Coordinates of C-alpha atoms and ligand atoms in Angstrom, one line a residue:
Chain A
M1227 CA 111.9 185.4 65.7
K1228 CA 109.6 184.9 68.7
R1229 CA 110.6 182.0 70.9
I1230 CA 109.5 180.6 74.3
Y1231 CA 111.5 181.7 77.3
V1232 CA 111.1 180.4 80.8
N1233 CA 111.5 182.2 84.1
E1234 CA 112.1 179.6 86.7
K1235 CA 111.5 182.1 89.5
W1236 CA 107.8 182.4 88.6
C1237 CA 107.1 178.7 88.0
L1238 CA 104.5 177.3 90.4
G1239 CA 105.0 173.8 89.4
C1240 CA 101.3 173.5 88.5
H1241 CA 101.8 171.5 85.3
L1242 CA 99.0 173.4 83.6
C1243 CA 101.3 174.0 80.6
E1244 CA 101.6 170.3 80.1
Y1245 CA 97.8 169.8 80.1
F1246 CA 97.2 172.7 77.7
C1247 CA 100.0 171.4 75.4
V1248 CA 98.4 168.0 75.1
Y1249 CA 95.0 169.6 74.6
A1250 CA 96.3 172.0 72.0
N1251 CA 97.9 169.2 70.0
S1252 CA 95.1 166.7 70.3
G1253 CA 92.9 168.1 67.6
I1254 CA 89.9 167.5 69.9
S1255 CA 87.8 170.5 70.9
D1256 CA 86.8 169.3 74.4
M1257 CA 89.7 169.5 76.8
T1258 CA 88.4 166.7 79.1
E1259 CA 87.9 164.4 76.1
A1260 CA 91.3 165.3 74.8
I1261 CA 93.1 164.3 78.0
K1262 CA 91.1 161.8 80.1
N1263 CA 92.1 158.2 79.6
K1264 CA 94.4 159.1 76.7
P1265 CA 98.2 158.7 76.6
F1266 CA 99.7 161.8 78.1
V1267 CA 102.8 162.9 76.1
P1268 CA 103.2 166.7 76.4
R1269 CA 105.7 168.6 74.4
V1270 CA 106.5 170.8 77.4
N1271 CA 107.6 169.2 80.6
V1272 CA 107.8 170.6 84.1
E1273 CA 111.1 169.5 85.6
C1274 CA 111.9 169.4 89.3
A1275 CA 115.2 170.6 90.7
E1276 CA 116.0 170.9 94.4
N1277 CA 113.4 173.4 95.8
S1278 CA 112.3 174.6 92.3
T1279 CA 110.4 173.7 89.2
F1280 CA 110.6 175.0 85.6
A1281 CA 109.1 174.1 82.2
V1282 CA 111.2 172.9 79.3
N1283 CA 110.2 172.7 75.7
C1284 CA 112.0 173.0 72.4
R1285 CA 114.2 176.1 72.3
Q1286 CA 114.0 176.3 68.4
C1287 CA 117.8 176.4 68.3
E1288 CA 119.4 178.4 65.5
N1289 CA 121.7 175.5 64.6
P1290 CA 119.5 172.6 65.6
I1291 CA 121.5 169.5 66.2
C1292 CA 118.4 167.4 66.3
V1293 CA 117.9 168.2 62.6
S1294 CA 121.5 167.3 61.7
A1295 CA 121.2 163.9 63.6
C1296 CA 117.8 163.0 62.0
I1297 CA 118.4 160.0 59.7
S1298 CA 115.0 160.2 58.1
G1299 CA 114.7 163.9 57.2
A1300 CA 111.6 164.1 59.3
L1301 CA 113.0 167.0 61.3
S1302 CA 113.6 170.3 59.6
K1303 CA 113.6 174.0 60.2
N1304 CA 110.8 175.8 58.4
D1305 CA 111.0 179.3 56.9
D1306 CA 109.8 180.8 60.1
G1307 CA 112.7 179.2 62.0
I1308 CA 110.4 176.6 63.7
I1309 CA 111.7 173.1 63.9
T1310 CA 109.0 170.8 62.8
V1311 CA 108.4 167.0 62.6
D1312 CA 107.1 165.4 59.5
K1313 CA 105.4 162.4 61.2
S1314 CA 105.0 160.5 58.0
K1315 CA 108.8 160.4 57.5
C1316 CA 109.9 159.7 61.1
V1317 CA 111.0 156.1 61.8
G1318 CA 111.3 156.6 65.5
C1319 CA 115.0 155.9 65.8
G1320 CA 115.4 158.4 68.7
S1321 CA 118.5 160.1 67.3
C1322 CA 116.9 163.5 68.0
V1323 CA 116.2 162.4 71.6
M1324 CA 119.9 161.3 71.9
V1325 CA 121.3 164.7 70.9
C1326 CA 118.8 167.4 72.2
P1327 CA 120.8 169.1 75.0
F1328 CA 117.6 170.3 76.7
G1329 CA 115.8 166.9 76.8
A1330 CA 113.0 168.6 74.9
I1331 CA 112.1 165.8 72.4
S1332 CA 110.5 162.6 73.1
V1333 CA 109.1 159.6 71.2
D1334 CA 105.3 159.4 71.5
G1335 CA 103.1 156.3 71.8
N1336 CA 103.1 155.8 68.0
G1337 CA 106.9 155.7 68.0
V1338 CA 107.4 159.1 66.3
A1339 CA 109.2 162.2 67.5
N1340 CA 107.2 164.6 69.6
K1341 CA 108.3 168.2 70.1
C1342 CA 107.0 171.7 70.6
E1343 CA 106.2 173.5 67.3
L1344 CA 105.0 176.6 69.0
C1345 CA 101.4 175.6 68.3
F1346 CA 101.8 177.0 64.8
S1347 CA 100.4 174.0 63.1
N1348 CA 97.5 173.3 65.4
S1349 CA 94.2 175.2 65.5
F1350 CA 95.5 177.6 68.1
G1351 CA 98.3 179.2 66.1
S1352 CA 100.3 180.5 69.1
P1353 CA 101.6 178.6 72.2
L1354 CA 98.8 177.6 74.5
C1355 CA 101.2 176.8 77.4
V1356 CA 102.1 180.5 77.4
T1357 CA 98.6 181.8 77.3
H1358 CA 97.6 179.6 80.2
C1359 CA 100.6 179.9 82.5
P1360 CA 99.0 181.5 85.5
N1361 CA 102.1 183.2 86.7
N1362 CA 103.8 184.3 83.4
A1363 CA 106.7 181.9 84.0
I1364 CA 106.5 181.0 80.3
V1365 CA 106.6 183.8 77.8
F1366 CA 106.6 184.0 74.0
E1367 CA 108.7 186.9 72.7
E1368 CA 111.5 188.3 70.6
R1369 CA 114.8 188.5 72.5
Chain B
M1240 CA 134.1 180.1 43.7
K1241 CA 133.9 176.6 42.2
Y1242 CA 133.3 173.8 44.6
V1243 CA 133.6 170.1 43.7
L1244 CA 132.2 167.5 46.0
I1245 CA 133.0 163.7 45.7
G1246 CA 130.6 161.2 47.2
G1247 CA 127.0 162.5 47.1
S1248 CA 125.9 161.1 50.4
I1249 CA 125.5 162.5 54.0
A1250 CA 128.9 164.2 54.3
C1251 CA 128.4 165.9 51.0
Y1252 CA 124.9 167.0 52.0
G1253 CA 126.3 168.6 55.1
A1254 CA 129.0 170.3 53.0
I1255 CA 126.4 171.7 50.6
I1256 CA 124.4 173.2 53.5
G1257 CA 127.6 174.6 55.0
I1258 CA 128.7 176.2 51.7
K1259 CA 125.3 177.6 50.9
S1260 CA 125.0 179.2 54.4
L1261 CA 127.9 181.5 53.5
D1262 CA 128.0 181.6 49.7
K1263 CA 124.5 181.8 48.3
N1264 CA 125.6 181.7 44.7
A1265 CA 128.2 179.0 45.0
D1266 CA 128.9 177.0 41.9
I1267 CA 128.7 173.4 43.3
T1268 CA 129.2 170.1 41.5
V1269 CA 128.6 166.8 43.2
F1270 CA 130.0 163.6 41.8
G1271 CA 128.4 160.3 43.0
D1272 CA 128.5 156.8 41.7
E1273 CA 125.3 155.3 43.1
N1274 CA 122.0 154.8 41.3
S1275 CA 119.9 156.7 43.9
P1276 CA 121.0 160.3 44.3
L1277 CA 121.2 161.6 47.9
Y1278 CA 119.4 159.2 50.2
S1279 CA 119.9 158.2 53.8
R1280 CA 121.6 154.8 54.2
P1281 CA 120.3 154.1 57.7
L1282 CA 116.8 154.1 56.3
I1283 CA 117.3 151.0 54.2
S1284 CA 116.3 148.6 57.0
Y1285 CA 113.2 150.7 57.8
F1286 CA 112.3 150.6 54.1
L1287 CA 112.4 146.7 54.1
E1288 CA 110.4 146.8 57.4
G1289 CA 107.8 149.0 55.7
K1290 CA 108.3 151.9 58.0
T1291 CA 109.3 154.2 55.3
S1292 CA 108.7 154.4 51.5
K1293 CA 111.1 154.2 48.6
E1294 CA 110.4 157.9 48.0
N1295 CA 111.3 158.9 51.5
L1296 CA 114.7 157.2 51.3
A1297 CA 115.6 160.5 49.7
F1298 CA 115.5 162.0 53.1
R1299 CA 115.8 165.7 52.0
G1300 CA 113.5 165.2 49.0
A1301 CA 114.2 164.0 45.4
D1302 CA 114.6 167.6 44.2
F1303 CA 117.2 168.6 46.8
Y1304 CA 120.0 169.2 44.3
C1305 CA 117.7 170.9 41.8
K1306 CA 116.2 173.2 44.5
N1307 CA 119.6 174.2 45.7
G1308 CA 121.1 174.8 42.3
V1309 CA 123.6 172.0 42.7
N1310 CA 125.0 170.2 39.7
N1311 CA 124.8 166.5 40.2
L1312 CA 126.9 164.2 37.9
S1313 CA 126.7 160.5 38.2
Y1314 CA 130.4 159.7 37.5
K1315 CA 133.0 158.0 39.6
I1316 CA 136.0 160.2 40.2
T1317 CA 139.2 158.3 39.3
A1318 CA 142.0 160.7 40.0
I1319 CA 142.7 164.1 41.7
N1320 CA 145.4 166.4 40.6
P1321 CA 146.2 168.9 43.4
E1322 CA 148.7 170.9 41.3
L1323 CA 146.3 171.6 38.5
K1324 CA 143.3 171.6 40.9
T1325 CA 141.2 169.2 38.8
V1326 CA 139.4 165.9 39.3
K1327 CA 139.2 163.3 36.6
A1328 CA 135.9 161.4 36.1
E1329 CA 135.4 158.0 34.7
N1330 CA 134.1 159.6 31.5
G1331 CA 137.7 160.7 30.9
K1332 CA 136.9 164.4 31.5
N1333 CA 138.7 166.7 33.9
Y1334 CA 136.8 169.1 36.1
P1335 CA 138.4 172.1 37.8
Y1336 CA 137.9 173.1 41.4
D1337 CA 138.8 176.0 43.7
K1338 CA 137.8 173.9 46.8
L1339 CA 137.4 170.2 46.8
F1340 CA 135.4 168.1 49.3
F1341 CA 136.2 164.4 49.6
G1342 CA 133.2 162.5 51.0
T1343 CA 133.6 159.0 49.6
G1344 CA 132.4 157.3 52.8
S1345 CA 133.0 153.6 53.3
R1346 CA 132.5 150.3 51.5
P1347 CA 131.5 147.0 53.0
F1348 CA 134.4 144.8 53.8
V1349 CA 134.1 141.2 52.5
P1350 CA 137.1 138.9 53.3
P1351 CA 137.9 136.2 50.8
I1352 CA 135.9 133.1 51.7
Q1353 CA 136.3 129.9 49.8
G1354 CA 133.4 129.2 47.4
L1355 CA 131.8 132.6 47.8
E1356 CA 131.7 132.9 44.0
K1357 CA 129.4 129.9 43.8
V1358 CA 126.6 131.7 45.9
K1359 CA 124.1 133.2 43.5
N1360 CA 121.9 135.1 45.9
K1361 CA 124.3 137.2 48.0
T1362 CA 124.4 140.8 48.8
C1363 CA 125.9 143.3 51.2
F1364 CA 123.5 145.5 53.2
Y1365 CA 124.8 149.0 52.5
T1366 CA 123.1 150.7 49.6
A1367 CA 119.6 151.4 48.5
D1368 CA 120.2 149.0 45.7
D1369 CA 121.1 146.2 48.2
A1370 CA 117.8 146.8 49.9
F1371 CA 115.9 146.7 46.6
R1372 CA 117.7 143.5 45.7
L1373 CA 116.7 141.8 49.0
K1374 CA 113.1 142.9 48.6
K1375 CA 113.0 141.3 45.2
T1376 CA 114.8 138.1 46.1
L1377 CA 113.3 137.3 49.5
N1378 CA 109.9 135.7 50.0
A1379 CA 108.1 134.3 53.0
D1380 CA 109.8 130.9 52.6
S1381 CA 113.3 132.1 52.1
R1382 CA 116.0 131.0 54.4
L1383 CA 118.2 134.0 55.1
L1384 CA 121.7 133.8 56.5
I1385 CA 123.3 137.0 57.7
V1386 CA 127.0 136.9 58.3
G1387 CA 127.9 139.5 60.9
A1388 CA 125.9 140.5 64.0
G1389 CA 126.9 144.1 64.2
L1390 CA 124.5 147.0 63.9
I1391 CA 124.1 146.6 60.1
G1392 CA 123.6 142.8 60.3
L1393 CA 121.0 143.2 63.1
K1394 CA 119.1 146.0 61.4
C1395 CA 119.1 143.9 58.2
A1396 CA 117.6 141.0 60.2
E1397 CA 114.9 143.3 61.6
G1398 CA 114.1 144.7 58.2
C1399 CA 113.9 141.3 56.5
Y1400 CA 111.9 139.8 59.3
H1401 CA 108.9 141.5 57.8
I1402 CA 109.4 139.3 54.7
T1403 CA 110.7 136.0 56.1
K1404 CA 110.9 134.7 59.7
N1405 CA 113.5 132.1 58.8
I1406 CA 116.7 134.1 59.7
T1407 CA 120.1 132.9 61.0
V1408 CA 122.7 135.4 62.1
I1409 CA 126.3 134.3 62.7
D1410 CA 129.3 136.1 64.0
L1411 CA 132.9 135.3 64.8
Q1412 CA 132.5 137.2 68.1
T1413 CA 130.7 135.5 71.0
R1414 CA 128.0 138.2 71.2
V1415 CA 125.9 140.4 69.0
L1416 CA 126.9 144.1 68.5
P1417 CA 130.4 143.2 69.6
T1418 CA 131.8 146.7 69.1
A1419 CA 128.7 148.8 69.9
T1420 CA 127.9 147.4 73.3
T1421 CA 128.9 145.4 76.4
P1422 CA 128.3 141.6 77.0
K1423 CA 125.5 142.4 79.4
V1424 CA 123.6 144.5 76.9
A1425 CA 124.3 142.1 74.1
R1426 CA 122.6 139.4 76.2
I1427 CA 119.5 141.5 76.5
L1428 CA 119.4 142.0 72.7
E1429 CA 120.1 138.4 72.0
N1430 CA 117.1 137.5 74.1
V1431 CA 114.9 139.8 72.0
L1432 CA 116.1 138.1 68.8
T1433 CA 115.6 134.7 70.3
E1434 CA 112.0 135.6 71.2
K1435 CA 111.4 136.5 67.6
G1436 CA 112.8 133.1 66.5
I1437 CA 115.9 134.5 65.0
T1438 CA 118.7 131.9 65.3
Q1439 CA 122.1 133.2 66.4
R1440 CA 125.3 131.3 66.0
L1441 CA 127.9 133.2 67.9
G1442 CA 131.7 132.5 68.1
V1443 CA 131.7 130.7 64.8
S1444 CA 132.9 131.7 61.3
V1445 CA 132.1 130.6 57.8
N1446 CA 134.9 128.4 56.5
S1447 CA 133.5 128.0 53.0
F1448 CA 130.4 128.4 50.9
E1449 CA 128.5 126.1 48.6
E1450 CA 125.8 127.4 46.3
N1451 CA 123.1 127.1 49.0
S1452 CA 124.9 126.4 52.2
A1453 CA 127.7 127.7 54.5
V1454 CA 130.2 125.4 56.2
L1455 CA 131.0 126.8 59.6
S1456 CA 134.2 126.5 61.6
T1457 CA 132.5 123.9 63.7
G1458 CA 132.0 121.7 60.6
E1459 CA 128.3 122.3 60.7
K1460 CA 126.5 123.1 57.5
I1461 CA 123.8 125.8 57.4
P1462 CA 121.5 125.8 54.3
F1463 CA 120.2 129.1 53.0
D1464 CA 118.5 130.7 50.0
V1465 CA 120.0 134.2 50.4
V1466 CA 123.2 135.4 52.1
V1467 CA 123.8 138.9 53.5
L1468 CA 127.5 139.8 54.1
A1469 CA 127.6 142.3 56.9
M1470 CA 131.2 142.0 58.2
G1471 CA 132.0 145.6 58.7
V1472 CA 133.0 148.6 56.5
R1473 CA 136.2 150.2 55.5
P1474 CA 136.9 153.8 54.6
V1475 CA 137.3 154.7 50.9
T1476 CA 140.5 156.8 50.7
E1477 CA 141.1 156.5 47.0
P1478 CA 141.8 158.5 44.8
L1479 CA 142.8 161.1 47.4
A1480 CA 145.4 158.9 49.1
S1481 CA 147.2 158.5 45.7
A1482 CA 147.1 162.3 45.3
G1483 CA 149.3 162.5 48.4
A1484 CA 146.8 163.0 51.3
L1485 CA 148.0 161.8 54.7
T1486 CA 146.0 158.7 55.8
S1487 CA 146.0 156.3 58.7
R1488 CA 142.9 154.1 58.7
G1489 CA 141.1 156.9 56.9
I1490 CA 141.9 160.3 55.5
I1491 CA 143.4 162.4 58.2
V1492 CA 141.8 165.8 58.8
D1493 CA 142.4 168.5 61.3
E1494 CA 139.7 170.1 63.5
Y1495 CA 138.8 172.4 60.6
M1496 CA 138.2 169.3 58.4
R1497 CA 141.2 170.2 56.2
T1498 CA 143.2 167.3 54.7
S1499 CA 146.9 167.5 54.3
V1500 CA 146.3 168.5 50.6
P1501 CA 145.7 172.3 50.1
D1502 CA 142.1 173.3 49.5
V1503 CA 140.9 169.7 50.0
F1504 CA 138.5 169.0 52.8
S1505 CA 137.0 165.8 54.0
A1506 CA 134.5 164.4 56.5
G1507 CA 132.3 161.4 57.1
D1508 CA 133.0 157.7 57.0
C1509 CA 136.2 158.1 54.9
A1510 CA 137.8 160.5 57.4
E1511 CA 139.5 160.2 60.8
S1512 CA 138.5 163.1 62.8
Y1513 CA 138.8 164.4 66.3
D1514 CA 136.8 162.5 69.0
A1515 CA 136.0 164.6 72.0
V1516 CA 136.0 161.6 74.5
S1517 CA 139.4 160.1 73.6
G1518 CA 140.9 163.4 72.4
E1519 CA 142.3 161.5 69.5
K1520 CA 141.7 161.1 65.8
R1521 CA 139.3 158.3 65.2
L1522 CA 137.0 156.7 62.5
L1523 CA 133.5 157.3 63.9
Q1524 CA 131.6 156.4 60.8
L1525 CA 128.2 157.7 61.9
F1526 CA 125.5 159.7 60.3
P1527 CA 125.7 162.8 62.6
S1528 CA 129.5 162.8 62.3
A1529 CA 129.2 162.8 58.5
Y1530 CA 126.6 165.5 58.4
N1531 CA 128.2 167.8 61.1
G1532 CA 131.7 167.3 59.8
G1533 CA 130.6 168.0 56.3
L1534 CA 128.7 171.1 57.5
I1535 CA 131.9 172.5 59.2
A1536 CA 134.0 171.6 56.1
G1537 CA 131.5 173.4 53.8
K1538 CA 131.5 176.5 55.9
N1539 CA 135.3 176.5 56.0
M1540 CA 135.5 175.9 52.3
A1541 CA 133.4 179.1 51.9
G1542 CA 135.7 181.1 54.0
A1543 CA 134.8 180.5 57.7
N1544 CA 137.2 179.3 60.3
E1545 CA 135.2 176.9 62.5
S1546 CA 136.5 173.9 64.4
F1547 CA 134.7 170.7 65.2
L1548 CA 135.6 169.5 68.6
T1549 CA 132.4 168.0 70.0
D1550 CA 132.1 164.9 67.9
V1551 CA 131.6 161.6 69.7
A1552 CA 130.5 158.1 68.9
L1553 CA 126.8 157.9 69.3
N1554 CA 123.9 155.8 68.1
S1555 CA 120.2 155.5 68.6
T1556 CA 118.0 152.8 67.2
S1557 CA 115.7 150.1 68.3
F1558 CA 115.6 146.3 67.9
F1559 CA 112.1 144.9 67.5
G1560 CA 110.7 147.7 69.5
L1561 CA 113.4 147.7 72.3
R1562 CA 115.0 151.1 72.3
F1563 CA 118.8 151.3 72.4
T1564 CA 120.9 154.5 72.7
S1565 CA 124.6 154.7 73.3
C1566 CA 127.3 157.4 73.3
G1567 CA 131.0 157.8 74.0
S1568 CA 133.3 155.1 75.3
Y1569 CA 132.6 152.4 77.8
D1570 CA 135.7 153.2 79.8
G1571 CA 135.7 154.2 83.5
E1572 CA 133.8 153.4 86.7
L1573 CA 130.5 151.8 85.9
I1574 CA 127.2 153.0 87.4
E1575 CA 124.5 150.6 86.5
T1576 CA 120.7 150.9 87.0
E1577 CA 118.2 148.2 86.2
N1578 CA 114.5 148.8 86.4
G1579 CA 112.3 146.1 84.9
T1580 CA 113.2 146.0 81.2
D1581 CA 115.1 149.3 81.4
Y1582 CA 118.8 149.2 81.7
K1583 CA 121.3 152.1 82.1
A1584 CA 125.1 152.1 82.2
L1585 CA 127.1 155.2 82.8
Y1586 CA 130.9 155.3 82.6
I1587 CA 132.8 157.9 84.6
K1588 CA 136.5 158.6 84.5
N1589 CA 138.6 161.5 85.9
G1590 CA 135.5 163.4 87.0
L1591 CA 134.0 163.2 83.5
L1592 CA 131.1 161.3 82.0
N1593 CA 132.8 159.2 79.3
G1594 CA 129.9 157.2 77.9
Y1595 CA 126.5 155.6 78.4
I1596 CA 124.3 152.8 77.2
L1597 CA 120.5 153.1 77.6
V1598 CA 118.1 150.2 76.8
G1599 CA 114.4 150.6 77.0
N1600 CA 113.9 154.1 78.5
T1601 CA 116.1 156.6 76.6
D1602 CA 114.2 159.7 77.7
C1603 CA 116.4 162.9 77.8
A1604 CA 119.5 161.0 76.6
G1605 CA 120.6 164.2 75.1
I1606 CA 121.4 165.6 78.6
Y1607 CA 124.0 162.9 78.9
T1608 CA 125.3 163.3 75.4
N1609 CA 125.8 167.1 75.8
I1610 CA 127.7 166.5 79.1
I1611 CA 129.9 163.9 77.3
S1612 CA 130.5 165.8 74.1
H1613 CA 131.2 169.2 75.8
R1614 CA 133.3 167.5 78.5
I1615 CA 131.3 169.2 81.3
P1616 CA 132.9 168.2 84.6
L1617 CA 130.7 166.3 87.0
K1618 CA 131.7 168.6 89.8
D1619 CA 129.4 171.1 88.1
T1620 CA 126.3 168.9 88.0
D1621 CA 123.9 167.4 90.5
N1622 CA 125.0 163.8 90.1
K1623 CA 122.2 162.3 92.2
L1624 CA 119.8 163.7 89.7
L1625 CA 122.1 163.0 86.8
F1626 CA 122.6 159.3 87.6
G1627 CA 118.8 159.0 88.3
S1628 CA 116.8 160.7 85.6
P1629 CA 118.6 163.3 83.5
S1630 CA 117.1 166.7 82.9
L1631 CA 118.2 170.4 82.9
A1632 CA 117.8 170.2 86.7
V1633 CA 121.2 168.6 86.8
Y1634 CA 122.7 172.1 86.2
D1635 CA 122.8 174.9 88.8
V1636 CA 120.2 177.6 88.7
A1637 CA 122.4 180.2 87.1
T1638 CA 123.4 177.9 84.2
R1639 CA 119.8 176.8 83.8
N1640 CA 118.4 180.4 83.8
K1641 CA 120.9 181.3 81.1
L1642 CA 119.9 178.3 79.0
L1643 CA 116.2 179.0 79.3
S1644 CA 116.2 182.8 79.0
E1645 CA 118.6 183.4 76.1
K1646 CA 118.4 182.6 72.4
V1647 CA 120.3 179.5 71.6
Ligands
LIG2664 C1 122.1 149.6 57.2 C2 122.8 150.8 57.8 C3 122.3 151.4 59.0 C4 123.0 152.5 59.6 N1 122.4 153.0 60.7 C5 123.0 154.1 61.2 C6 122.4 154.7 62.4 O1 121.4 154.3 62.9 N2 123.0 155.8 62.9 C7 124.1 156.3 62.3 O2 124.7 157.3 62.9 N3 124.7 155.8 61.3 C8 124.2 154.7 60.7 N4 124.8 154.1 59.6 C9 126.0 154.7 59.1 C10 125.8 155.9 58.1 O3 124.9 155.5 57.1 C11 127.1 156.4 57.6 O4 127.9 156.8 58.7 C12 126.9 157.6 56.6 O5 126.1 157.1 55.5 C13 128.2 158.1 56.2 O6 128.0 159.1 55.2 P1 129.2 159.5 54.2 O7 128.6 160.6 53.3 O8 130.4 159.7 54.9 O9 129.5 158.2 53.3 P2 128.6 157.2 52.5 O10 127.2 157.2 52.9 O11 129.3 155.9 52.6 O12 128.6 157.7 51.0 C14 129.7 157.9 50.2 C15 129.3 157.9 48.8 O13 130.5 158.2 48.0 C16 130.4 157.4 46.8 N5 131.8 157.3 46.2 C17 132.8 156.6 46.8 N6 133.9 156.8 46.0 C18 133.6 157.6 45.0 C19 134.2 158.1 43.8 N7 135.5 157.9 43.6 N8 133.5 158.9 43.0 C20 132.2 159.2 43.2 N9 131.5 158.7 44.2 C21 132.2 157.9 45.1 C22 129.9 156.1 47.3 O14 129.4 155.2 46.3 C23 128.8 156.5 48.3 O15 127.6 156.7 47.6 C24 124.1 153.0 59.0 C25 124.6 152.4 57.8 C26 124.0 151.3 57.2 C27 124.5 150.7 56.0

């Protein structure tokens, strides 16, 4: 399956991935309207290490421990191997946040789990963070 | 291969997933003795709170057994015969197995208290039926008394708060969540409850009950309409213990989730399994332990040889909107950070992270959990970052590159 991989060497730390992520998942067609004066909870985060930056989003683990820790059944792996959140089932307990070893899941402003679903369920259909990374530091491929 | 599973809850669910991952055509029969088949216990407070529906209590869908070709029989198992490899159900019939999974979980513990039989409206807070009962009996004017201020008692208070605001919680210990947290964090949570108008009587016990009141160890009388008994849970080890399985507080299993009885595996609340932090066998009695232990057991029942060495005590929830996440043991040098309403405690011993408590901001808690459960030495991490705000940046560049460039 195609997954997102990150090459830290190429990351400019521009945070564009975060903006395009919020836009992609907003359901709003105008980017400014989607982001300005709205809660900013991207599903990809640019982390800062000493002298370097890199983007982190869900790794779509083969054996996802977030799914096994989920008390509500909101998290599951779909037939394509993508780990998805059923927001109507999530009770916001944070068990997934507690176990994700990458720190790639958060709880959004509505108190439900928020994670990368590879843009498969929004109108873009493939990860916008990848398309808009200016330096190819985030790629979407089979490995 | 004929698999028989006893329990029908989280551990059995994990075992089914494990078996099916290796043996697609497995012949699986699950015995359970509750009215609701396969639901998630921790959801019952969220159900009362209105955060989830009755349908969604069945956390993997009402048709899970059917969709997976699993036979589900609503009988209690009364005996196990390891020589004949059969289980006996309450209907008197014997059922044969090749591999048996014992996932009977735990039961609420209710000590004998004088006069308890006189109380009409009483319940534990453990099953879906308990939650349905409370929903039916409580109304906006009900005076609710909860005996026990552990996780279950407090989640019950939170759930019921949406029906009645007249709630008193009492505990023998001098603080709420006596086993799950420290005095300092308990104070934070007690303040949250107080703000909501929930009365807490701590360091007192119930000496006796009358039909509508409890007499405390102080002599004081607390009137109520409904009582919830939430004084802890005990593992269910029967009928496997009688069949000869080694037990201590629970059924003893090795790291492959095998019991001392051949071809019988166990996991979940009824089993004492390996705890990565203490390195000892322990009752963890948590949802992820039940699921993951069951999963490993299921795979091994179907022929794999996997061990489970990363289990730790861990919990994540919230109390009236205040997030609370904890992991491991609170043993070691304490590194504490307070930032407004956020609180963080990290416990370090022998160069290892042993545990944490996060209140408020719990972002990226999984970075800590992973370091604890995999016993990653702190000499390999950037601890200034780690103690500040956790992220993958705590690892060195090579480790990080590997994590982010390979399939996981
Ligand atoms: C209100 C509440 C909140 C909770 N919140 C959390 C939380 O936030 N996080 C967390 O990690 N954990 C939580 N827990 C704990 C969690 O629910 C348990 O750890 C988990 O359910 C254990 O699963 P299990 O399959 O081992 O056992 P159980 O869920 O106890 O199920 C065992 C089943 O076996 C059946 N059984 C027993 N004996 C027999 C027999 N002889 N024949 C047939 N059937 C039998 C029982 O009736 C029961 O249905 C909570 C529990 C409660 C009650």
